[in-house]
Amino acid sequence: MTAPTQEPVEVLGWWADGEQHLGTVLGRLTDEEFAAPSLLPDWSRHRLLAHVARNADALVNLLSWARTGVETPMYASPEARDAGIAEAAQLSPAELRSEVLAATSRLVQAMRGLPAEAWSAQVRTAQGRTVPAAEVPWMRSREVWVHAVDLDAGVGFADIPEDVLAALVDDVFRMWDRRDQVPDVAVFAGDREWGTGALAVAGTLPEVAAWLTGRSDGSGLEADGPLPTPAAWL
Ligand code: ZN
């Protein structure tokens, strides 16, 4: 007998560690440093943190959908998503810092309060994919670990635990596979490998994950030929 979808214990651990990691990075930024660019094109750290806060609330919506059965999308529309970020981006650095922490603690409450059977309830992501609520901790894990790097505040992919890095690369390949965008590569990191393409690419797991998620040009990687530019991940 197969067990029903249950609390995703391992991923919940990655997520909790990721929130703590992001909180530490956030705590290091002075108010003045919020206005500086993040590593994401055209996004300041301030705007990125506004997105991080709104993303937590959006995921609370999915958990409440799973708990109650009442359809509650992450965002009412793409415009509403942008408007929410723009609004949070108007906050002062001190207010935004509190808002990120408050939104995170709303998400923590929603995760903790989710009844066991609700983890298998089907909800819909902002990309329109139907997934069990058990995906939500992973959806947030990848946000907090990767955006902590994007804040350009002294942490990198090498600070992300190996299991999370491997799960990130799995996620990238799964996304590409769904969209038929898998590049013609076979990627190697230690004893792990992804893809069955013609171009062999090898490097450390942090370097591989940074390249495949579009966070580096892959200059630290070894390859038999020129690296392709991987398709966007999310
Ligand atoms: Zn994001």
PDB file of C-alpha atoms in Angstrom, residues 85-199:
ATOM      1  CA  ILE A  85       5.435  44.112  -5.034  1.00  0.00           C
ATOM      2  CA  ALA A  86       5.344  47.786  -6.039  1.00  0.00           C
ATOM      3  CA  GLU A  87       3.343  48.620  -2.922  1.00  0.00           C
ATOM      4  CA  ALA A  88       5.707  46.772  -0.574  1.00  0.00           C
ATOM      5  CA  ALA A  89       8.604  48.436  -2.376  1.00  0.00           C
ATOM      6  CA  GLN A  90       7.295  51.819  -1.113  1.00  0.00           C
ATOM      7  CA  LEU A  91       7.944  50.823   2.509  1.00  0.00           C
ATOM      8  CA  SER A  92      10.962  52.215   4.310  1.00  0.00           C
ATOM      9  CA  PRO A  93      13.833  49.757   4.784  1.00  0.00           C
ATOM     10  CA  ALA A  94      12.894  49.274   8.470  1.00  0.00           C
ATOM     11  CA  GLU A  95       9.244  48.647   7.568  1.00  0.00           C
ATOM     12  CA  LEU A  96      10.179  46.288   4.760  1.00  0.00           C
ATOM     13  CA  ARG A  97      12.527  44.334   7.020  1.00  0.00           C
ATOM     14  CA  SER A  98       9.646  43.846   9.491  1.00  0.00           C
ATOM     15  CA  GLU A  99       7.279  43.009   6.650  1.00  0.00           C
ATOM     16  CA  VAL A 100       9.551  40.238   5.338  1.00  0.00           C
ATOM     17  CA  LEU A 101       9.752  38.760   8.842  1.00  0.00           C
ATOM     18  CA  ALA A 102       5.994  39.147   9.440  1.00  0.00           C
ATOM     19  CA  ALA A 103       5.108  37.510   6.111  1.00  0.00           C
ATOM     20  CA  THR A 104       7.539  34.692   6.873  1.00  0.00           C
ATOM     21  CA  SER A 105       5.953  34.104  10.235  1.00  0.00           C
ATOM     22  CA  ARG A 106       2.468  34.019   8.624  1.00  0.00           C
ATOM     23  CA  LEU A 107       3.828  31.321   6.315  1.00  0.00           C
ATOM     24  CA  VAL A 108       5.341  29.413   9.247  1.00  0.00           C
ATOM     25  CA  GLN A 109       1.936  29.449  10.995  1.00  0.00           C
ATOM     26  CA  ALA A 110       0.187  28.264   7.838  1.00  0.00           C
ATOM     27  CA  MET A 111       2.664  25.406   7.319  1.00  0.00           C
ATOM     28  CA  ARG A 112       2.474  24.336  10.965  1.00  0.00           C
ATOM     29  CA  GLY A 113      -1.300  24.556  11.038  1.00  0.00           C
ATOM     30  CA  LEU A 114      -1.866  22.481   7.912  1.00  0.00           C
ATOM     31  CA  PRO A 115      -3.775  19.285   8.749  1.00  0.00           C
ATOM     32  CA  ALA A 116      -1.941  16.122   7.595  1.00  0.00           C
ATOM     33  CA  GLU A 117      -4.510  15.254   4.920  1.00  0.00           C
ATOM     34  CA  ALA A 118      -4.313  18.737   3.366  1.00  0.00           C
ATOM     35  CA  TRP A 119      -0.739  18.152   2.106  1.00  0.00           C
ATOM     36  CA  SER A 120      -2.221  16.071  -0.726  1.00  0.00           C
ATOM     37  CA  ALA A 121      -4.870  18.681  -1.667  1.00  0.00           C
ATOM     38  CA  GLN A 122      -4.416  19.986  -5.207  1.00  0.00           C
ATOM     39  CA  VAL A 123      -3.666  23.669  -5.708  1.00  0.00           C
ATOM     40  CA  ARG A 124      -2.500  25.729  -8.691  1.00  0.00           C
ATOM     41  CA  THR A 125       0.795  27.590  -8.963  1.00  0.00           C
ATOM     42  CA  ALA A 126       1.177  31.066 -10.501  1.00  0.00           C
ATOM     43  CA  GLN A 127       2.500  29.311 -13.630  1.00  0.00           C
ATOM     44  CA  GLY A 128      -0.797  27.431 -13.891  1.00  0.00           C
ATOM     45  CA  ARG A 129       0.471  24.035 -12.797  1.00  0.00           C
ATOM     46  CA  THR A 130      -1.682  21.854 -10.547  1.00  0.00           C
ATOM     47  CA  VAL A 131       0.399  20.467  -7.671  1.00  0.00           C
ATOM     48  CA  PRO A 132      -0.248  18.952  -4.236  1.00  0.00           C
ATOM     49  CA  ALA A 133       0.155  21.376  -1.335  1.00  0.00           C
ATOM     50  CA  ALA A 134       3.176  19.266  -0.355  1.00  0.00           C
ATOM     51  CA  GLU A 135       5.055  21.162  -3.127  1.00  0.00           C
ATOM     52  CA  VAL A 136       4.678  24.471  -1.303  1.00  0.00           C
ATOM     53  CA  PRO A 137       7.663  24.042   1.064  1.00  0.00           C
ATOM     54  CA  TRP A 138       9.864  23.335  -1.971  1.00  0.00           C
ATOM     55  CA  MET A 139       8.440  26.332  -3.866  1.00  0.00           C
ATOM     56  CA  ARG A 140       9.449  28.524  -0.942  1.00  0.00           C
ATOM     57  CA  SER A 141      12.806  26.763  -0.355  1.00  0.00           C
ATOM     58  CA  ARG A 142      14.030  27.566  -3.835  1.00  0.00           C
ATOM     59  CA  GLU A 143      12.896  31.188  -3.417  1.00  0.00           C
ATOM     60  CA  VAL A 144      14.679  31.831  -0.130  1.00  0.00           C
ATOM     61  CA  TRP A 145      17.927  29.998  -0.896  1.00  0.00           C
ATOM     62  CA  VAL A 146      18.381  31.496  -4.349  1.00  0.00           C
ATOM     63  CA  HIS A 147      17.170  35.011  -3.513  1.00  0.00           C
ATOM     64  CA  ALA A 148      19.557  35.085  -0.523  1.00  0.00           C
ATOM     65  CA  VAL A 149      22.303  34.840  -3.166  1.00  0.00           C
ATOM     66  CA  ASP A 150      20.538  37.390  -5.401  1.00  0.00           C
ATOM     67  CA  LEU A 151      20.684  39.945  -2.563  1.00  0.00           C
ATOM     68  CA  ASP A 152      24.419  40.211  -3.287  1.00  0.00           C
ATOM     69  CA  ALA A 153      25.151  40.415   0.414  1.00  0.00           C
ATOM     70  CA  GLY A 154      28.078  38.068   0.784  1.00  0.00           C
ATOM     71  CA  VAL A 155      26.519  34.616   0.399  1.00  0.00           C
ATOM     72  CA  GLY A 156      26.697  32.443  -2.690  1.00  0.00           C
ATOM     73  CA  PHE A 157      25.705  29.048  -4.024  1.00  0.00           C
ATOM     74  CA  ALA A 158      28.536  27.486  -2.001  1.00  0.00           C
ATOM     75  CA  ASP A 159      26.540  28.427   1.131  1.00  0.00           C
ATOM     76  CA  ILE A 160      23.536  26.346   0.003  1.00  0.00           C
ATOM     77  CA  PRO A 161      23.429  22.780   1.378  1.00  0.00           C
ATOM     78  CA  GLU A 162      24.335  20.066  -1.125  1.00  0.00           C
ATOM     79  CA  ASP A 163      20.918  18.354  -1.012  1.00  0.00           C
ATOM     80  CA  VAL A 164      19.195  21.639  -1.766  1.00  0.00           C
ATOM     81  CA  LEU A 165      21.601  22.372  -4.649  1.00  0.00           C
ATOM     82  CA  ALA A 166      20.934  18.947  -6.150  1.00  0.00           C
ATOM     83  CA  ALA A 167      17.178  19.503  -5.769  1.00  0.00           C
ATOM     84  CA  LEU A 168      17.530  22.900  -7.488  1.00  0.00           C
ATOM     85  CA  VAL A 169      19.267  21.320 -10.473  1.00  0.00           C
ATOM     86  CA  ASP A 170      16.592  18.573 -10.578  1.00  0.00           C
ATOM     87  CA  ASP A 171      13.982  21.335 -10.561  1.00  0.00           C
ATOM     88  CA  VAL A 172      15.635  23.209 -13.436  1.00  0.00           C
ATOM     89  CA  PHE A 173      15.766  20.074 -15.591  1.00  0.00           C
ATOM     90  CA  ARG A 174      12.134  19.195 -14.722  1.00  0.00           C
ATOM     91  CA  MET A 175      10.985  22.672 -15.777  1.00  0.00           C
ATOM     92  CA  TRP A 176      12.914  22.489 -19.051  1.00  0.00           C
ATOM     93  CA  ASP A 177      11.596  19.023 -19.715  1.00  0.00           C
ATOM     94  CA  ARG A 178       7.991  20.244 -19.336  1.00  0.00           C
ATOM     95  CA  ARG A 179       8.655  23.106 -21.740  1.00  0.00           C
ATOM     96  CA  ASP A 180      10.775  21.058 -24.124  1.00  0.00           C
ATOM     97  CA  GLN A 181      13.783  23.308 -23.521  1.00  0.00           C
ATOM     98  CA  VAL A 182      16.381  20.856 -22.222  1.00  0.00           C
ATOM     99  CA  PRO A 183      19.759  22.021 -23.608  1.00  0.00           C
ATOM    100  CA  ASP A 184      21.957  19.532 -25.437  1.00  0.00           C
ATOM    101  CA  VAL A 185      24.217  18.931 -22.427  1.00  0.00           C
ATOM    102  CA  ALA A 186      25.200  16.240 -19.964  1.00  0.00           C
ATOM    103  CA  VAL A 187      26.097  17.949 -16.693  1.00  0.00           C
ATOM    104  CA  PHE A 188      28.372  16.353 -14.099  1.00  0.00           C
ATOM    105  CA  ALA A 189      28.996  17.432 -10.507  1.00  0.00           C
ATOM    106  CA  GLY A 190      30.787  14.918  -8.301  1.00  0.00           C
ATOM    107  CA  ASP A 191      28.902  11.632  -8.674  1.00  0.00           C
ATOM    108  CA  ARG A 192      25.728  13.368  -9.831  1.00  0.00           C
ATOM    109  CA  GLU A 193      24.674  13.875 -13.437  1.00  0.00           C
ATOM    110  CA  TRP A 194      21.830  15.455 -15.351  1.00  0.00           C
ATOM    111  CA  GLY A 195      20.873  15.322 -19.010  1.00  0.00           C
ATOM    112  CA  THR A 196      22.032  13.055 -21.814  1.00  0.00           C
ATOM    113  CA  GLY A 197      23.068  15.692 -24.366  1.00  0.00           C
ATOM    114  CA  ALA A 198      26.163  15.894 -26.542  1.00  0.00           C
ATOM    115  CA  LEU A 199      28.151  18.533 -24.655  1.00  0.00           C
TER     116      LEU A 199
END
